[in-house]
Every structure is written in C-alpha cells, then in structure tokens.
Short mmCIF file of C-alpha atoms in Angstrom, two decimals:
data_model
loop_
_atom_site.label_atom_id
_atom_site.label_comp_id
_atom_site.label_asym_id
_atom_site.label_seq_id
_atom_site.Cartn_x
_atom_site.Cartn_y
_atom_site.Cartn_z
CA MET D 75 7.24 5.31 -25.50
CA ASP D 76 4.73 2.46 -25.62
CA GLU D 77 7.01 0.75 -28.15
CA PHE D 78 9.83 0.88 -25.60
CA PHE D 79 7.72 -0.94 -23.00
CA LYS D 80 6.66 -3.53 -25.58
CA LYS D 81 10.32 -4.25 -26.30
CA ILE D 82 11.16 -4.58 -22.59
CA PRO D 83 8.00 -6.04 -21.00
CA PHE D 84 9.78 -6.78 -17.71
CA ILE D 85 10.14 -3.05 -16.97
CA ASP D 86 6.48 -2.55 -17.92
CA ASN D 87 5.43 -5.33 -15.52
CA VAL D 88 7.55 -3.89 -12.71
CA LEU D 89 6.07 -0.40 -13.13
CA LYS D 90 2.52 -1.80 -13.24
CA GLY D 91 3.31 -3.79 -10.10
CA ILE D 92 4.29 -0.57 -8.34
CA GLY D 93 1.13 1.10 -9.66
CA GLN D 94 -0.97 -1.75 -8.26
CA ILE D 95 0.00 -0.63 -4.74
CA MET D 96 -3.03 1.66 -5.11
CA LEU D 97 -4.87 -0.76 -7.39
CA GLN D 98 -3.91 0.97 -10.64
CA GLU D 99 -2.81 -1.16 -13.59
CA ASN D 100 -0.95 1.74 -15.13
CA ARG D 101 2.75 2.00 -15.90
CA TRP D 102 2.73 5.80 -15.67
CA THR D 103 1.13 5.65 -12.24
CA GLY D 104 3.87 3.22 -11.19
CA LEU D 105 6.57 5.48 -12.62
CA LEU D 106 5.23 8.51 -10.72
CA PHE D 107 5.02 6.43 -7.53
CA LEU D 108 8.66 5.48 -8.04
CA ILE D 109 9.67 9.12 -8.56
CA GLY D 110 7.78 10.12 -5.41
CA ILE D 111 9.47 7.37 -3.40
CA PHE D 112 12.95 8.36 -4.61
CA MET D 113 12.19 11.96 -3.65
CA GLY D 114 11.48 10.79 -0.11
CA SER D 115 14.39 8.34 0.20
CA TRP D 116 16.79 6.82 -2.31
CA GLN D 117 17.03 3.69 -0.13
CA CYS D 118 13.25 3.21 -0.32
CA GLY D 119 13.36 3.82 -4.07
CA VAL D 120 16.05 1.21 -4.67
CA ALA D 121 14.29 -1.20 -2.30
CA VAL D 122 10.99 -0.88 -4.19
CA LEU D 123 12.72 -1.52 -7.50
CA LEU D 124 14.59 -4.57 -6.16
CA SER D 125 11.64 -6.17 -4.37
CA THR D 126 9.17 -5.55 -7.22
CA ALA D 127 11.66 -6.91 -9.74
CA ALA D 128 12.21 -9.96 -7.50
CA GLY D 129 8.49 -10.62 -7.23
CA THR D 130 7.92 -10.18 -10.98
CA PHE D 131 10.97 -12.30 -11.90
CA THR D 132 9.83 -15.07 -9.53
CA ALA D 133 6.37 -15.09 -11.11
CA MET D 134 7.89 -15.33 -14.59
CA LYS D 135 10.29 -18.14 -13.64
CA LEU D 136 7.49 -20.11 -11.96
CA LYS D 137 5.41 -19.62 -15.11
CA TYR D 138 2.45 -17.93 -13.50
CA ALA D 139 -0.26 -16.65 -15.85
CA HIS D 140 1.12 -14.07 -18.25
CA SER D 141 -2.01 -11.91 -17.95
CA GLU D 142 -1.57 -11.74 -14.17
CA ILE D 143 2.13 -10.86 -14.44
CA ASN D 144 1.38 -8.25 -17.11
CA ALA D 145 -1.25 -6.69 -14.83
CA GLY D 146 1.35 -6.23 -12.08
CA LEU D 147 -0.40 -8.57 -9.64
CA TYR D 148 2.89 -10.06 -8.44
CA GLY D 149 4.56 -6.73 -7.86
CA PHE D 150 2.58 -4.64 -5.38
CA SER D 151 2.92 -6.77 -2.22
CA ALA D 152 6.56 -7.33 -3.11
CA ALA D 153 7.04 -3.57 -3.53
CA LEU D 154 5.54 -2.86 -0.11
CA VAL D 155 7.76 -5.47 1.58
CA GLY D 156 10.80 -3.71 0.13
CA VAL D 157 9.78 -0.19 1.07
CA ALA D 158 8.70 -1.26 4.58
CA LEU D 159 12.01 -2.94 5.42
CA SER D 160 14.07 -0.04 4.05
CA PHE D 161 11.89 2.43 5.96
CA LEU D 162 12.00 0.57 9.29
CA PHE D 163 15.65 -0.55 9.36
CA GLN D 164 19.05 0.74 8.40
CA THR D 165 19.84 -0.87 5.07
CA THR D 166 22.54 -3.36 6.03
CA LEU D 167 23.50 -6.24 3.74
CA LEU D 168 21.04 -8.53 5.56
CA ILE D 169 18.19 -6.06 4.97
CA TRP D 170 18.98 -5.86 1.24
CA VAL D 171 18.98 -9.67 1.03
CA LEU D 172 15.64 -9.82 2.86
CA ILE D 173 14.19 -7.16 0.56
CA VAL D 174 14.89 -9.39 -2.44
CA LEU D 175 13.82 -12.64 -0.75
CA GLY D 176 10.74 -10.99 0.74
CA GLY D 177 9.72 -9.69 -2.67
CA ALA D 178 10.05 -13.17 -4.18
CA LEU D 179 8.11 -14.76 -1.33
CA ALA D 180 5.36 -12.15 -1.64
CA ALA D 181 4.78 -13.20 -5.25
CA ILE D 182 4.51 -16.87 -4.23
CA VAL D 183 2.03 -16.13 -1.43
CA GLN D 184 0.05 -13.83 -3.75
CA HIS D 185 -0.16 -16.61 -6.34
CA PHE D 186 -1.48 -19.06 -3.74
CA PHE D 187 -4.41 -16.78 -2.97
CA ILE D 188 -5.02 -15.94 -6.64
CA GLN D 189 -5.24 -19.67 -7.37
CA LYS D 190 -7.77 -20.05 -4.55
CA LYS D 191 -9.70 -17.07 -5.96
CA ILE D 192 -9.43 -15.25 -2.62
CA LEU D 193 -9.18 -11.46 -2.71
CA VAL D 194 -6.41 -10.67 -0.24
CA PHE D 195 -5.18 -7.29 -1.54
CA THR D 196 -1.96 -6.46 0.40
CA PHE D 197 -2.30 -9.30 2.93
CA PRO D 198 0.83 -11.17 1.66
CA PHE D 199 2.87 -8.01 2.28
CA ILE D 200 1.43 -7.68 5.79
CA ILE D 201 2.12 -11.27 6.86
CA ILE D 202 5.64 -11.42 5.40
CA THR D 203 6.64 -8.05 6.85
CA TRP D 204 5.20 -8.82 10.30
CA VAL D 205 7.21 -12.05 10.42
CA LEU D 206 10.40 -10.38 9.20
CA VAL D 207 10.09 -7.40 11.57
CA PHE D 208 9.40 -9.64 14.57
CA THR D 209 12.36 -11.87 13.69
CA LEU D 210 14.74 -8.95 13.09
CA HIS D 211 13.75 -7.26 16.34
CA HIS D 212 14.29 -10.43 18.39
CA PHE D 213 17.30 -12.03 16.71
CA THR D 214 19.37 -9.15 15.32
CA HIS D 215 20.65 -5.79 16.47
CA ILE D 216 20.05 -3.88 13.26
CA PRO D 217 19.27 -0.28 14.28
CA PRO D 218 16.13 1.50 13.08
CA SER D 219 16.24 3.69 10.01
CA ALA D 220 16.97 7.39 10.44
CA MET D 221 13.60 8.05 8.78
CA LEU D 222 11.82 6.72 11.86
CA SER D 223 13.41 9.31 14.12
CA SER D 224 13.22 12.28 11.75
CA GLU D 225 11.24 15.21 13.13
CA VAL D 226 8.25 16.52 11.24
CA VAL D 227 8.28 20.32 11.16
CA PRO D 228 4.74 21.69 11.53
CA THR D 229 3.58 24.31 9.01
CA GLN D 230 0.55 26.55 8.61
CA TYR D 231 -0.58 24.32 5.75
CA ASP D 232 -0.74 21.07 7.75
CA ASP D 233 -4.56 20.87 7.75
CA PHE D 234 -4.64 21.35 3.99
CA LEU D 235 -1.83 18.89 3.26
CA THR D 236 -3.21 16.12 5.49
CA CYS D 237 -5.43 14.87 2.65
CA THR D 238 -2.54 14.22 0.23
CA ASN D 239 -0.26 13.00 3.03
CA GLY D 240 -2.69 10.09 3.34
CA PHE D 241 -1.66 9.06 -0.19
CA GLY D 242 2.03 9.39 0.70
CA GLU D 243 1.83 7.19 3.77
CA VAL D 244 0.40 4.29 1.74
CA ILE D 245 3.99 3.81 0.53
CA PHE D 246 5.69 4.97 3.76
CA GLN D 247 6.46 8.46 2.42
CA GLY D 248 5.84 11.42 4.70
CA GLY D 249 7.05 14.13 2.33
CA VAL D 250 4.56 16.71 1.09
CA LEU D 251 5.71 16.43 -2.54
CA SER D 252 5.57 12.62 -2.49
CA GLY D 253 1.95 12.71 -1.31
CA MET D 254 0.98 15.16 -4.03
CA ILE D 255 2.75 13.13 -6.70
CA PHE D 256 1.01 9.94 -5.54
CA PHE D 257 -2.38 11.67 -5.74
CA ILE D 258 -1.64 12.88 -9.28
CA ALA D 259 -0.39 9.39 -10.18
CA VAL D 260 -3.73 7.85 -9.20
CA PHE D 261 -5.67 10.73 -10.81
CA ILE D 262 -4.13 10.19 -14.27
CA SER D 263 -5.19 6.54 -14.09
CA SER D 264 -8.61 7.01 -12.44
CA PRO D 265 -9.86 10.48 -11.48
CA VAL D 266 -12.82 8.96 -9.63
CA ALA D 267 -10.56 6.73 -7.51
CA ALA D 268 -8.24 9.64 -6.74
CA LEU D 269 -11.06 11.93 -5.63
CA TYR D 270 -12.72 9.25 -3.51
CA GLY D 271 -9.30 8.54 -1.97
CA LEU D 272 -8.83 12.23 -1.22
CA THR D 273 -12.23 12.40 0.47
CA ALA D 274 -11.45 9.26 2.46
CA SER D 275 -8.15 10.72 3.66
CA ILE D 276 -9.95 13.85 4.90
CA LEU D 277 -12.63 11.72 6.59
CA GLY D 278 -9.98 9.54 8.22
CA ALA D 279 -8.20 12.60 9.59
CA GLY D 280 -11.43 14.18 10.83
CA LEU D 281 -12.83 11.11 12.58
CA SER D 282 -9.46 10.26 14.12
CA GLN D 283 -9.18 13.80 15.45
CA LEU D 284 -12.63 13.46 17.03
CA ASN D 285 -11.40 10.21 18.57
CA GLY D 286 -8.50 12.08 20.18
CA GLU D 287 -5.64 10.69 18.12
CA PRO D 288 -2.34 12.66 18.13
CA ILE D 289 -2.71 15.68 15.85
CA LYS D 290 0.89 15.42 14.56
CA GLU D 291 0.33 11.86 13.36
CA ILE D 292 -3.02 12.84 11.81
CA HIS D 293 -1.30 15.61 9.84
CA MET D 294 1.32 13.10 8.67
CA GLY D 295 -1.46 11.05 7.08
CA LEU D 296 -1.01 8.06 9.38
CA PHE D 297 -4.75 7.88 10.06
CA GLY D 298 -5.76 8.38 6.45
CA PHE D 299 -3.75 6.02 4.25
CA ASN D 300 -5.76 2.87 5.00
CA ALA D 301 -8.95 4.80 4.28
CA VAL D 302 -7.50 5.94 0.94
CA LEU D 303 -7.00 2.32 -0.16
CA SER D 304 -10.48 1.24 0.98
CA ALA D 305 -12.05 4.10 -0.97
CA ILE D 306 -10.14 3.23 -4.13
CA VAL D 307 -11.34 -0.39 -4.02
CA PHE D 308 -15.03 0.60 -4.10
CA SER D 309 -14.75 3.78 -6.18
CA GLY D 310 -16.94 4.07 -9.25
CA VAL D 311 -19.37 6.35 -11.04
CA LYS D 312 -22.61 4.80 -9.73
CA LYS D 313 -24.45 6.41 -6.82
CA THR D 314 -24.31 3.15 -4.86
CA ASP D 315 -20.52 3.13 -5.19
CA GLY D 316 -20.40 6.17 -2.91
CA LEU D 317 -22.36 4.26 -0.26
CA TRP D 318 -19.96 1.31 -0.35
CA VAL D 319 -16.98 3.66 -0.22
CA LEU D 320 -18.45 5.32 2.87
CA ILE D 321 -19.11 1.98 4.62
CA ALA D 322 -15.62 0.65 3.79
CA VAL D 323 -13.88 3.85 4.83
CA VAL D 324 -15.72 4.19 8.17
CA LEU D 325 -15.07 0.52 9.01
CA THR D 326 -11.40 0.90 8.10
CA ILE D 327 -11.00 4.04 10.23
CA VAL D 328 -12.67 2.40 13.24
CA ILE D 329 -10.44 -0.69 12.94
CA ASP D 330 -7.34 1.47 12.42
CA ASP D 331 -8.01 3.69 15.45
CA PHE D 332 -8.82 0.66 17.64
CA LEU D 333 -5.61 -1.18 16.74
CA VAL D 334 -3.43 1.92 17.18
CA ASP D 335 -5.09 2.97 20.47
CA ASN D 336 -4.60 -0.50 21.95
CA ASN D 337 -1.04 -0.83 20.65
CA CYS D 338 -2.04 -4.20 19.24
CA LEU D 339 0.62 -4.73 16.59
CA SER D 340 3.64 -2.75 17.78
CA ALA D 341 5.68 -5.96 18.29
CA VAL D 342 5.50 -6.68 14.55
CA GLY D 343 6.12 -3.16 13.27
CA GLY D 344 2.65 -1.64 13.26
CA VAL D 345 -0.73 -1.99 11.60
CA PHE D 346 0.58 -1.36 8.05
CA THR D 347 -2.37 -1.86 5.64
CA PHE D 348 -4.15 -4.40 7.85
CA PRO D 349 -7.12 -2.07 8.68
CA PHE D 350 -7.66 -1.57 4.94
CA VAL D 351 -7.68 -5.31 4.25
CA VAL D 352 -10.05 -6.16 7.12
CA GLY D 353 -12.34 -3.17 6.46
CA THR D 354 -12.55 -4.13 2.79
CA TRP D 355 -13.21 -7.80 3.54
CA ILE D 356 -16.08 -6.88 5.88
CA THR D 357 -17.55 -4.48 3.31
CA LEU D 358 -17.36 -7.11 0.56
CA PHE D 359 -19.14 -9.56 2.87
CA ILE D 360 -21.89 -7.00 3.59
CA GLN D 361 -22.13 -6.29 -0.14
CA LYS D 362 -22.65 -9.99 -0.91
CA LEU D 363 -25.35 -10.26 1.76
CA PHE D 364 -27.09 -7.20 0.34
CA ILE D 365 -27.03 -8.59 -3.21
CA LYS D 366 -28.34 -11.94 -1.96
CA VAL D 367 -31.22 -10.33 -0.04
CA LYS D 368 -32.01 -8.01 -2.94
CA GLY D 369 -31.94 -10.88 -5.39
#
C-alpha cells in the first residue's frame, strides 16, 4: 500500500492534510477521518476532498517547500473551510465554488504564516470562513444546511459518548460513529495524543456543565472539541506535558464558554476553533516565560 502512495504522492499529501486537522501527519489517520466524515454526510466528505485537494494543488503550483506539502501543512485549514461551508449551507453551485477557492486561499494564508515562522494552527481556516459566512449571510439568500436543523435524539449513553463526540465535532460531525472513528484515527497515530484528547473532552464537558451550558450541546461535544485540539498540541510522555495540557485545556474551555455565553461570534458562523487557537497561543506564551525564568 505504501508503494501506491509513493506512485501517487498527491493523494498521500491530501490524506496527510486531512490528518493534520488533529495535528497528525499520518495518511491512515486522514483516511479514517475521511471515512468518518462521509458516514456523517456525503456533502461534507466531497467538500473536504475538494478543498484539501485545492489547497494542496495550490501549494504545489506555487512551489512551496516539498517537505511542508508532504507533511500536509497546506491541507488541514483548507479541509476545514470545505467542511464548514458544506455543513453550514445548502451546497449550491456558489458554495461548491467557494469550497474550492476557500481551500486554495487557505493554503496561501497558511504559507504566509509559515514563512513568518508564526504558529497559527487553524487560524487561516477561521478567518477565511468567518469572512465567507458573513458575506454569504448578508449578500445571498442561500438557505442553511439541513444538518443544522437536524434533531439530536437523546440516548441513555449520552454521558458516555460525550467524550468521543468532542472528537467528532472538531470536523463538524455529530454522529456517534464518526466521533469514535476520529478517536481511533488519532490513536493509531499517537495513543498519547488520543488519550489526552479524550480526557480533555471529558473535562470540557464537565466544566461547561458546571458553568450551566446547555446539556444537549454538551452531549453533542460542542464544548469539548476545542479542548481536544489544545490537549493534542501539548501531549507527550513527560510529566510536565500533562501540566501544559491541563493549562491549555482549562484556558481553552474558559475562552470557549465566554464566547458562546456572550454570543460573540454568531454573526460570522460561530466560534469554530478560535478558542483552541487563542488558548494554545496563551499557553505557549506562558511556556516561553517559564523557560526564560527557569533558564
């Protein structure tokens, strides 16, 4: 199978780009993510493929560093732009065009920050999607996707499934099976990252419940997915890694709950992964200060 990917490196790069949504440079992780997305919605699955391919193709045509393309660094923000637009809006011709253009633009913005050596994680996805959602809401009449209005049927296993639902919501998938597949996808690449992410999802649900957030949305994983990403960033086998995971996750949860409670970003589609990005930036800043003082 590895020989197949060597013969068609573009597919390998696309799959790694999808895997990088949860910071995993692993084609099998990306493939499982893709399967989980298709299980939730074929429109989201096609959108992820198109936008990630657009971002990867743009990076290749603009002759960005081969090592960066091969690592999937120009695919993950592009992938999230695609899945977000297909999740939020009915997939009209205009939406499909924007999925492709948004994926290409995400790669260009990502490259700008990589060149500046600035860790931005999913920030290009956030900015591009906010702008597109705001524009579409104000200048078009494209109706929302049916996925937005679909009812979630409560089950006796909701408390148990909340932890994996946090993984699913990273890529806008609310299905139980998608969440489980995403967890397994991260686990085969990095068991430590997967287990830290699982713990973070549980912590996000618990703290948000104490804060009085809606229980239905907590069970869906909406208050856990940003925490999952923050945990994965700082996951490792050292004892101190656990401390940094805890700091990042708590900061992310606090920021997430604050933004949601105050309805801060509803005009642009929601918080997306913004709490993760800000929580991680703050933690990295604290980490640098700590190293400087210690040194």
